[in-house]
């Protein structure tokens, strides 16, 4: 404290004058050891454990840590310092601090007066305690200490002719321990390690250097210090630095890694019991403080690294204020092969390959094709970008987009550096190849660019792990990005862009139609190809409209490629066409010109212009990887160019045209025309398929759902579904989207059925039951996730959708529509009926229905004037329709049902309430079983 400093600065009056007047000879004679000075051995003070004890070591450390001696000064006793169980004795800290400041690190000589075997041993692992005299600047330390008043004489020293008068003078002047008035205030209040919040201490000091004294050095990079003036005892790990470890076994024997003892001695000889400054920079997962120790001679971490007694700890180096300097110091030791690096071999340049980037998978993973178009996936060495996944991490999309803009389509130089094995999603082991990817004439490192922009972090490797040859440059770039608060280091979330409307989903086909006029008016639209489905079908993100669309090249067909979910190998040249399209435009910025949309699938038809202004359709046709298809090719604005490009490939006999012959093509066209004509011929009723049905839902008088009679699949399905839904509801709220398939509880019988969500409205769901064809509105607690083993892709919908062939009826809400539905119900509901399949349309069976008496329900409806017959039917349906029209003519003549006011077909319009219903969406999978 202040009183201690004040007493240190004025030691003159009586005690110092007495020191100058007494000679070494008189002191030696008073101790009865006339040859003591002559026998003194040289040493350096390494530590000062207390006010009357010093630890000295040999001056020569060229062959490793020199021998040490723990010497308690004979004839004096200083106040005892505190430990966890006892407080300081008055003036104990000031006594020790005086001696520490006086002799620490300085040369002395010493004489041992009591053999080590006759006194108790020292601390565990240290030298035994011995008693003797230590000489500093020609005088015994006892005289310096007693003269300052920081120790009392004991034993025979009380009668010593030299020391006794010095003690008397100090006592008379009230110096040191004799200052009883201030004794109580000299006792420290120590905050022992573990009794305070380490993280709070870091926050309180704010990385500002604090005065401290190093009290213990367990290993080269692990210290125990006392912070001043608050006397906080802290355990400190050097930030960004790791020395070889020291461990003490159960038997007390110390086990040291190579150079561990040298590293500890290096730090002890420079810092132990020295005044230093400590900058606290963080806390590790075990609560140990991380920081930097600064001595007047420099940074101890840098010194350890320069002499090869430590490695850079990647995991904590970024918390340091000088990570670049740490890595530079390690590089110097590596270059000189010092100590830990004595067997260091610089990484050899790996075999390089030149290629072109064809796909960017994520911010740190890409696909490169070599000169032979062989594709290899690489991950960028020693960096990690935020992960994409279903819920992308912050800055994941930004990192991927930055790498795409940086590398897609460019030539790169790839240097494979190491492999890693990871556990795959299916439980297997996956090998990943890590490499440095350099681009541009300046050989810029793609990983370094991402790190510098704050879009990636540098991986923290273990000591023996392989790493990038550019690792130091990556760490420097990360330090700069952190300092500049770029990207993920800014502490702010990335800026949200406009939401993307996904029109490529099957559920979005109706919505896609509403965008057509906007797309066609826009002319050529800028976009980025996100995925290539086949040679002529792609998914494109339109940048201005923020819409993801599926684009089919208009009027062009490529051979079908192999599918992952099918063992089929696809058509010849299908995979080659897919590869050509991927290489030309995947993830490239392109221009799209949309002409139309497919009403059934929501796929847009149009033309794609590549970055080099070539038309992709023409490129594929000229290469013989595509052919013109359908009337759309002739209607296209590029019809002439398409025909010309196909003609070039035909003339050269390329790819799909290898075996092309005009004569054979003409014969095939004639055969196809004949086959089409034969298909239009009527089929005898005896050859048509018949199936027994039981109705489950009547939508109107000509539209119903049914089960195949005698099939127990529905019963078995319901048993499994009841078992799957018998447990408690899921812990997390289940909120299915429109179009999702789930399990829903029917409000009439409280049983669970498979259902598809058709509408959401404030916590309620309108669902369509896949196995019965009816609908219901249920609350949120009456829907649950569907067991994957019961999904429609595993077991198709059991409700067979049917329509009475070639009949038109009114809405059930009208009088005639209701009568039609009642007639159908009277004839078929609750009974087993026979359906003769006349045709199929979009998965819906067009049938002629016969009741139990084998009467034709279709004819009954027409004869009752509750249905009318379609016009303009196909030729193969003419015999069936002719019979129905006879019944229709009779109904007209008799003014029955809808014909009661006359012939309505002359004014066939909405005001008469008639419409031709559009076919309902077909269930996925096989809609019926024979």
mmCIF file of N, CA, C and O in Angstrom, residues 420-484:
data_model
loop_
_atom_site.group_PDB
_atom_site.id
_atom_site.type_symbol
_atom_site.label_atom_id
_atom_site.label_comp_id
_atom_site.label_asym_id
_atom_site.label_seq_id
_atom_site.Cartn_x
_atom_site.Cartn_y
_atom_site.Cartn_z
ATOM 1 N N UNK A 420 -10.786 -35.227 -45.154
ATOM 2 C CA UNK A 420 -11.450 -35.389 -43.858
ATOM 3 C C UNK A 420 -12.581 -36.403 -44.034
ATOM 4 O O UNK A 420 -13.229 -36.456 -45.079
ATOM 5 N N UNK A 421 -12.823 -37.166 -42.998
ATOM 6 C CA UNK A 421 -13.934 -38.127 -42.994
ATOM 7 C C UNK A 421 -15.032 -37.590 -42.096
ATOM 8 O O UNK A 421 -14.769 -37.150 -40.972
ATOM 9 N N UNK A 422 -16.255 -37.640 -42.589
ATOM 10 C CA UNK A 422 -17.405 -37.154 -41.838
ATOM 11 C C UNK A 422 -18.483 -38.229 -41.853
ATOM 12 O O UNK A 422 -18.591 -39.006 -42.802
ATOM 13 N N UNK A 423 -19.286 -38.231 -40.804
ATOM 14 C CA UNK A 423 -20.404 -39.152 -40.758
ATOM 15 C C UNK A 423 -21.537 -38.585 -41.603
ATOM 16 O O UNK A 423 -21.987 -37.459 -41.390
ATOM 17 N N UNK A 424 -22.007 -39.375 -42.572
ATOM 18 C CA UNK A 424 -23.063 -38.921 -43.453
ATOM 19 C C UNK A 424 -24.423 -38.993 -42.799
ATOM 20 O O UNK A 424 -24.593 -39.520 -41.693
ATOM 21 N N UNK A 425 -25.425 -38.448 -43.483
ATOM 22 C CA UNK A 425 -26.785 -38.438 -42.953
ATOM 23 C C UNK A 425 -27.336 -39.844 -42.802
ATOM 24 O O UNK A 425 -28.121 -40.120 -41.906
ATOM 25 N N UNK A 426 -26.937 -40.754 -43.679
ATOM 26 C CA UNK A 426 -27.424 -42.121 -43.585
ATOM 27 C C UNK A 426 -26.629 -42.977 -42.634
ATOM 28 O O UNK A 426 -26.868 -44.182 -42.532
ATOM 29 N N UNK A 427 -25.660 -42.393 -41.924
ATOM 30 C CA UNK A 427 -24.854 -43.154 -40.979
ATOM 31 C C UNK A 427 -23.537 -43.624 -41.547
ATOM 32 O O UNK A 427 -22.667 -44.078 -40.814
ATOM 33 N N UNK A 428 -23.357 -43.532 -42.878
ATOM 34 C CA UNK A 428 -22.099 -43.945 -43.468
ATOM 35 C C UNK A 428 -21.032 -42.877 -43.322
ATOM 36 O O UNK A 428 -21.272 -41.770 -42.854
ATOM 37 N N UNK A 429 -19.821 -43.227 -43.746
ATOM 38 C CA UNK A 429 -18.689 -42.299 -43.669
ATOM 39 C C UNK A 429 -18.478 -41.658 -45.028
ATOM 40 O O UNK A 429 -18.440 -42.349 -46.052
ATOM 41 N N UNK A 430 -18.369 -40.345 -45.038
ATOM 42 C CA UNK A 430 -18.149 -39.611 -46.275
ATOM 43 C C UNK A 430 -16.763 -38.989 -46.247
ATOM 44 O O UNK A 430 -16.325 -38.467 -45.224
ATOM 45 N N UNK A 431 -16.084 -39.073 -47.371
ATOM 46 C CA UNK A 431 -14.769 -38.460 -47.522
ATOM 47 C C UNK A 431 -14.943 -37.116 -48.210
ATOM 48 O O UNK A 431 -15.664 -37.009 -49.208
ATOM 49 N N UNK A 432 -14.304 -36.096 -47.667
ATOM 50 C CA UNK A 432 -14.364 -34.780 -48.285
ATOM 51 C C UNK A 432 -12.946 -34.316 -48.594
ATOM 52 O O UNK A 432 -12.051 -34.433 -47.755
ATOM 53 N N UNK A 433 -12.769 -33.808 -49.792
ATOM 54 C CA UNK A 433 -11.466 -33.350 -50.247
ATOM 55 C C UNK A 433 -11.383 -31.838 -50.084
ATOM 56 O O UNK A 433 -12.239 -31.106 -50.603
ATOM 57 N N UNK A 434 -10.348 -31.366 -49.370
ATOM 58 C CA UNK A 434 -10.153 -29.941 -49.147
ATOM 59 C C UNK A 434 -8.994 -29.457 -50.014
ATOM 60 O O UNK A 434 -7.978 -30.153 -50.159
ATOM 61 N N UNK A 435 -9.161 -28.273 -50.573
ATOM 62 C CA UNK A 435 -8.155 -27.770 -51.507
ATOM 63 C C UNK A 435 -8.111 -26.251 -51.459
ATOM 64 O O UNK A 435 -9.052 -25.587 -51.020
ATOM 65 N N UNK A 436 -6.980 -25.721 -51.930
ATOM 66 C CA UNK A 436 -6.850 -24.278 -52.156
ATOM 67 C C UNK A 436 -7.240 -24.012 -53.605
ATOM 68 O O UNK A 436 -6.768 -24.689 -54.519
ATOM 69 N N UNK A 437 -8.126 -23.054 -53.802
ATOM 70 C CA UNK A 437 -8.613 -22.723 -55.152
ATOM 71 C C UNK A 437 -8.154 -21.307 -55.473
ATOM 72 O O UNK A 437 -8.575 -20.338 -54.836
ATOM 73 N N UNK A 438 -7.282 -21.190 -56.462
ATOM 74 C CA UNK A 438 -6.712 -19.912 -56.854
ATOM 75 C C UNK A 438 -7.269 -19.509 -58.218
ATOM 76 O O UNK A 438 -7.483 -20.365 -59.090
ATOM 77 N N UNK A 439 -7.505 -18.216 -58.403
ATOM 78 C CA UNK A 439 -8.086 -17.734 -59.651
ATOM 79 C C UNK A 439 -7.453 -16.399 -60.017
ATOM 80 O O UNK A 439 -6.733 -15.787 -59.224
ATOM 81 N N UNK A 440 -7.726 -15.955 -61.214
ATOM 82 C CA UNK A 440 -7.169 -14.722 -61.785
ATOM 83 C C UNK A 440 -5.667 -14.879 -62.031
ATOM 84 O O UNK A 440 -5.005 -15.796 -61.521
ATOM 85 N N UNK A 441 -5.140 -13.935 -62.768
ATOM 86 C CA UNK A 441 -3.706 -13.969 -63.055
ATOM 87 C C UNK A 441 -2.869 -13.768 -61.804
ATOM 88 O O UNK A 441 -1.728 -14.212 -61.729
ATOM 89 N N UNK A 442 -3.444 -13.087 -60.803
ATOM 90 C CA UNK A 442 -2.702 -12.817 -59.571
ATOM 91 C C UNK A 442 -2.778 -13.984 -58.587
ATOM 92 O O UNK A 442 -2.262 -13.882 -57.471
ATOM 93 N N UNK A 443 -3.403 -15.101 -58.979
ATOM 94 C CA UNK A 443 -3.554 -16.270 -58.105
ATOM 95 C C UNK A 443 -4.188 -15.893 -56.771
ATOM 96 O O UNK A 443 -3.665 -16.202 -55.691
ATOM 97 N N UNK A 444 -5.311 -15.212 -56.840
ATOM 98 C CA UNK A 444 -6.039 -14.876 -55.614
ATOM 99 C C UNK A 444 -6.661 -16.140 -55.028
ATOM 100 O O UNK A 444 -7.152 -17.001 -55.761
ATOM 101 N N UNK A 445 -6.641 -16.217 -53.709
ATOM 102 C CA UNK A 445 -7.184 -17.378 -53.005
ATOM 103 C C UNK A 445 -8.661 -17.111 -52.708
ATOM 104 O O UNK A 445 -9.007 -16.148 -52.026
ATOM 105 N N UNK A 446 -9.541 -17.983 -53.228
ATOM 106 C CA UNK A 446 -10.987 -17.781 -53.032
ATOM 107 C C UNK A 446 -11.348 -17.794 -51.553
ATOM 108 O O UNK A 446 -12.186 -17.006 -51.096
ATOM 109 N N UNK A 447 -10.712 -18.671 -50.781
ATOM 110 C CA UNK A 447 -11.005 -18.740 -49.342
ATOM 111 C C UNK A 447 -10.630 -17.440 -48.650
ATOM 112 O O UNK A 447 -11.367 -16.934 -47.790
ATOM 113 N N UNK A 448 -9.502 -16.877 -49.020
ATOM 114 C CA UNK A 448 -9.055 -15.636 -48.391
ATOM 115 C C UNK A 448 -9.992 -14.476 -48.715
ATOM 116 O O UNK A 448 -10.264 -13.622 -47.862
ATOM 117 N N UNK A 449 -10.537 -14.453 -49.944
ATOM 118 C CA UNK A 449 -11.476 -13.396 -50.319
ATOM 119 C C UNK A 449 -12.731 -13.467 -49.459
ATOM 120 O O UNK A 449 -13.228 -12.451 -48.955
ATOM 121 N N UNK A 450 -13.247 -14.686 -49.250
ATOM 122 C CA UNK A 450 -14.459 -14.845 -48.424
ATOM 123 C C UNK A 450 -14.195 -14.438 -46.979
ATOM 124 O O UNK A 450 -15.017 -13.761 -46.354
ATOM 125 N N UNK A 451 -13.050 -14.850 -46.448
ATOM 126 C CA UNK A 451 -12.717 -14.510 -45.057
ATOM 127 C C UNK A 451 -12.553 -13.005 -44.913
ATOM 128 O O UNK A 451 -13.010 -12.396 -43.932
ATOM 129 N N UNK A 452 -11.908 -12.379 -45.879
ATOM 130 C CA UNK A 452 -11.679 -10.935 -45.810
ATOM 131 C C UNK A 452 -12.978 -10.145 -45.844
ATOM 132 O O UNK A 452 -13.054 -9.045 -45.299
ATOM 133 N N UNK A 453 -14.025 -10.709 -46.469
ATOM 134 C CA UNK A 453 -15.320 -10.035 -46.527
ATOM 135 C C UNK A 453 -16.205 -10.377 -45.335
ATOM 136 O O UNK A 453 -17.353 -9.948 -45.276
ATOM 137 N N UNK A 454 -15.685 -11.153 -44.407
ATOM 138 C CA UNK A 454 -16.474 -11.519 -43.233
ATOM 139 C C UNK A 454 -17.557 -12.522 -43.535
ATOM 140 O O UNK A 454 -18.544 -12.622 -42.800
ATOM 141 N N UNK A 455 -17.408 -13.315 -44.599
ATOM 142 C CA UNK A 455 -18.414 -14.306 -44.986
ATOM 143 C C UNK A 455 -17.981 -15.719 -44.645
ATOM 144 O O UNK A 455 -18.703 -16.679 -44.960
ATOM 145 N N UNK A 456 -16.822 -15.872 -44.029
ATOM 146 C CA UNK A 456 -16.333 -17.183 -43.615
ATOM 147 C C UNK A 456 -15.413 -16.985 -42.423
ATOM 148 O O UNK A 456 -14.823 -15.915 -42.242
ATOM 149 N N UNK A 457 -15.292 -18.025 -41.620
ATOM 150 C CA UNK A 457 -14.374 -17.998 -40.479
ATOM 151 C C UNK A 457 -13.277 -19.025 -40.704
ATOM 152 O O UNK A 457 -13.470 -20.018 -41.416
ATOM 153 N N UNK A 458 -12.126 -18.792 -40.108
ATOM 154 C CA UNK A 458 -10.992 -19.706 -40.254
ATOM 155 C C UNK A 458 -11.173 -20.870 -39.280
ATOM 156 O O UNK A 458 -11.497 -20.679 -38.111
ATOM 157 N N UNK A 459 -10.992 -22.080 -39.772
ATOM 158 C CA UNK A 459 -11.147 -23.270 -38.940
ATOM 159 C C UNK A 459 -10.045 -23.306 -37.883
ATOM 160 O O UNK A 459 -8.897 -22.946 -38.155
ATOM 161 N N UNK A 460 -10.406 -23.747 -36.686
ATOM 162 C CA UNK A 460 -9.447 -23.869 -35.593
ATOM 163 C C UNK A 460 -8.928 -25.306 -35.552
ATOM 164 O O UNK A 460 -9.604 -26.211 -35.078
ATOM 165 N N UNK A 461 -7.739 -25.520 -36.096
ATOM 166 C CA UNK A 461 -7.187 -26.858 -36.207
ATOM 167 C C UNK A 461 -6.485 -27.266 -34.914
ATOM 168 O O UNK A 461 -5.960 -26.416 -34.180
ATOM 169 N N UNK A 462 -6.460 -28.578 -34.657
ATOM 170 C CA UNK A 462 -5.652 -29.107 -33.568
ATOM 171 C C UNK A 462 -4.187 -29.074 -33.935
ATOM 172 O O UNK A 462 -3.809 -28.854 -35.102
ATOM 173 N N UNK A 463 -3.337 -29.319 -32.965
ATOM 174 C CA UNK A 463 -1.903 -29.199 -33.202
ATOM 175 C C UNK A 463 -1.391 -30.092 -34.304
ATOM 176 O O UNK A 463 -0.507 -29.720 -35.063
ATOM 177 N N UNK A 464 -1.936 -31.327 -34.431
ATOM 178 C CA UNK A 464 -1.431 -32.273 -35.421
ATOM 179 C C UNK A 464 -2.273 -32.303 -36.686
ATOM 180 O O UNK A 464 -1.962 -33.048 -37.607
ATOM 181 N N UNK A 465 -3.331 -31.513 -36.758
ATOM 182 C CA UNK A 465 -4.206 -31.557 -37.924
ATOM 183 C C UNK A 465 -3.570 -30.851 -39.110
ATOM 184 O O UNK A 465 -2.901 -29.833 -38.948
ATOM 185 N N UNK A 466 -3.846 -31.414 -40.290
ATOM 186 C CA UNK A 466 -3.387 -30.757 -41.503
ATOM 187 C C UNK A 466 -4.213 -29.495 -41.741
ATOM 188 O O UNK A 466 -5.372 -29.420 -41.344
ATOM 189 N N UNK A 467 -3.595 -28.556 -42.393
ATOM 190 C CA UNK A 467 -4.265 -27.290 -42.640
ATOM 191 C C UNK A 467 -3.803 -26.720 -43.974
ATOM 192 O O UNK A 467 -2.885 -27.253 -44.607
ATOM 193 N N UNK A 468 -4.413 -25.631 -44.360
ATOM 194 C CA UNK A 468 -4.070 -25.022 -45.638
ATOM 195 C C UNK A 468 -2.651 -24.453 -45.621
ATOM 196 O O UNK A 468 -2.180 -23.954 -44.598
ATOM 197 N N UNK A 469 -2.003 -24.532 -46.760
ATOM 198 C CA UNK A 469 -0.688 -23.908 -46.881
ATOM 199 C C UNK A 469 -0.787 -22.389 -46.775
ATOM 200 O O UNK A 469 0.202 -21.709 -46.529
ATOM 201 N N UNK A 470 -2.005 -21.852 -46.940
ATOM 202 C CA UNK A 470 -2.228 -20.402 -46.855
ATOM 203 C C UNK A 470 -2.857 -20.038 -45.505
ATOM 204 O O UNK A 470 -3.504 -18.989 -45.402
ATOM 205 N N UNK A 471 -2.674 -20.877 -44.506
ATOM 206 C CA UNK A 471 -3.392 -20.690 -43.240
ATOM 207 C C UNK A 471 -3.062 -19.345 -42.587
ATOM 208 O O UNK A 471 -3.949 -18.654 -42.078
ATOM 209 N N UNK A 472 -1.803 -18.970 -42.602
ATOM 210 C CA UNK A 472 -1.426 -17.706 -41.963
ATOM 211 C C UNK A 472 -2.089 -16.515 -42.659
ATOM 212 O O UNK A 472 -2.569 -15.584 -41.995
ATOM 213 N N UNK A 473 -2.135 -16.561 -43.983
ATOM 214 C CA UNK A 473 -2.789 -15.469 -44.716
ATOM 215 C C UNK A 473 -4.286 -15.436 -44.397
ATOM 216 O O UNK A 473 -4.888 -14.355 -44.291
ATOM 217 N N UNK A 474 -4.903 -16.605 -44.231
ATOM 218 C CA UNK A 474 -6.321 -16.659 -43.865
ATOM 219 C C UNK A 474 -6.550 -16.031 -42.495
ATOM 220 O O UNK A 474 -7.502 -15.269 -42.291
ATOM 221 N N UNK A 475 -5.685 -16.349 -41.542
ATOM 222 C CA UNK A 475 -5.815 -15.785 -40.192
ATOM 223 C C UNK A 475 -5.630 -14.270 -40.217
ATOM 224 O O UNK A 475 -6.342 -13.534 -39.520
ATOM 225 N N UNK A 476 -4.678 -13.800 -41.014
ATOM 226 C CA UNK A 476 -4.483 -12.349 -41.128
ATOM 227 C C UNK A 476 -5.715 -11.678 -41.717
ATOM 228 O O UNK A 476 -6.154 -10.615 -41.255
ATOM 229 N N UNK A 477 -6.302 -12.309 -42.743
ATOM 230 C CA UNK A 477 -7.506 -11.747 -43.353
ATOM 231 C C UNK A 477 -8.661 -11.720 -42.368
ATOM 232 O O UNK A 477 -9.443 -10.762 -42.329
ATOM 233 N N UNK A 478 -8.772 -12.770 -41.544
ATOM 234 C CA UNK A 478 -9.854 -12.802 -40.552
ATOM 235 C C UNK A 478 -9.645 -11.711 -39.512
ATOM 236 O O UNK A 478 -10.617 -11.066 -39.081
ATOM 237 N N UNK A 479 -8.410 -11.515 -39.087
ATOM 238 C CA UNK A 479 -8.140 -10.456 -38.112
ATOM 239 C C UNK A 479 -8.534 -9.091 -38.670
ATOM 240 O O UNK A 479 -9.122 -8.259 -37.962
ATOM 241 N N UNK A 480 -8.237 -8.857 -39.942
ATOM 242 C CA UNK A 480 -8.618 -7.584 -40.571
ATOM 243 C C UNK A 480 -10.135 -7.448 -40.655
ATOM 244 O O UNK A 480 -10.687 -6.358 -40.427
ATOM 245 N N UNK A 481 -10.833 -8.561 -40.993
ATOM 246 C CA UNK A 481 -12.293 -8.517 -41.097
ATOM 247 C C UNK A 481 -12.938 -8.257 -39.746
ATOM 248 O O UNK A 481 -13.927 -7.526 -39.645
ATOM 249 N N UNK A 482 -12.372 -8.854 -38.693
ATOM 250 C CA UNK A 482 -12.899 -8.623 -37.344
ATOM 251 C C UNK A 482 -12.695 -7.172 -36.942
ATOM 252 O O UNK A 482 -13.592 -6.520 -36.388
ATOM 253 N N UNK A 483 -11.504 -6.657 -37.241
ATOM 254 C CA UNK A 483 -11.217 -5.262 -36.890
ATOM 255 C C UNK A 483 -12.139 -4.300 -37.640
ATOM 256 O O UNK A 483 -12.573 -3.285 -37.088
ATOM 257 N N UNK A 484 -12.454 -4.630 -38.900
ATOM 258 C CA UNK A 484 -13.318 -3.769 -39.705
ATOM 259 C C UNK A 484 -14.797 -4.065 -39.499
ATOM 260 O O UNK A 484 -15.637 -3.398 -40.096
#
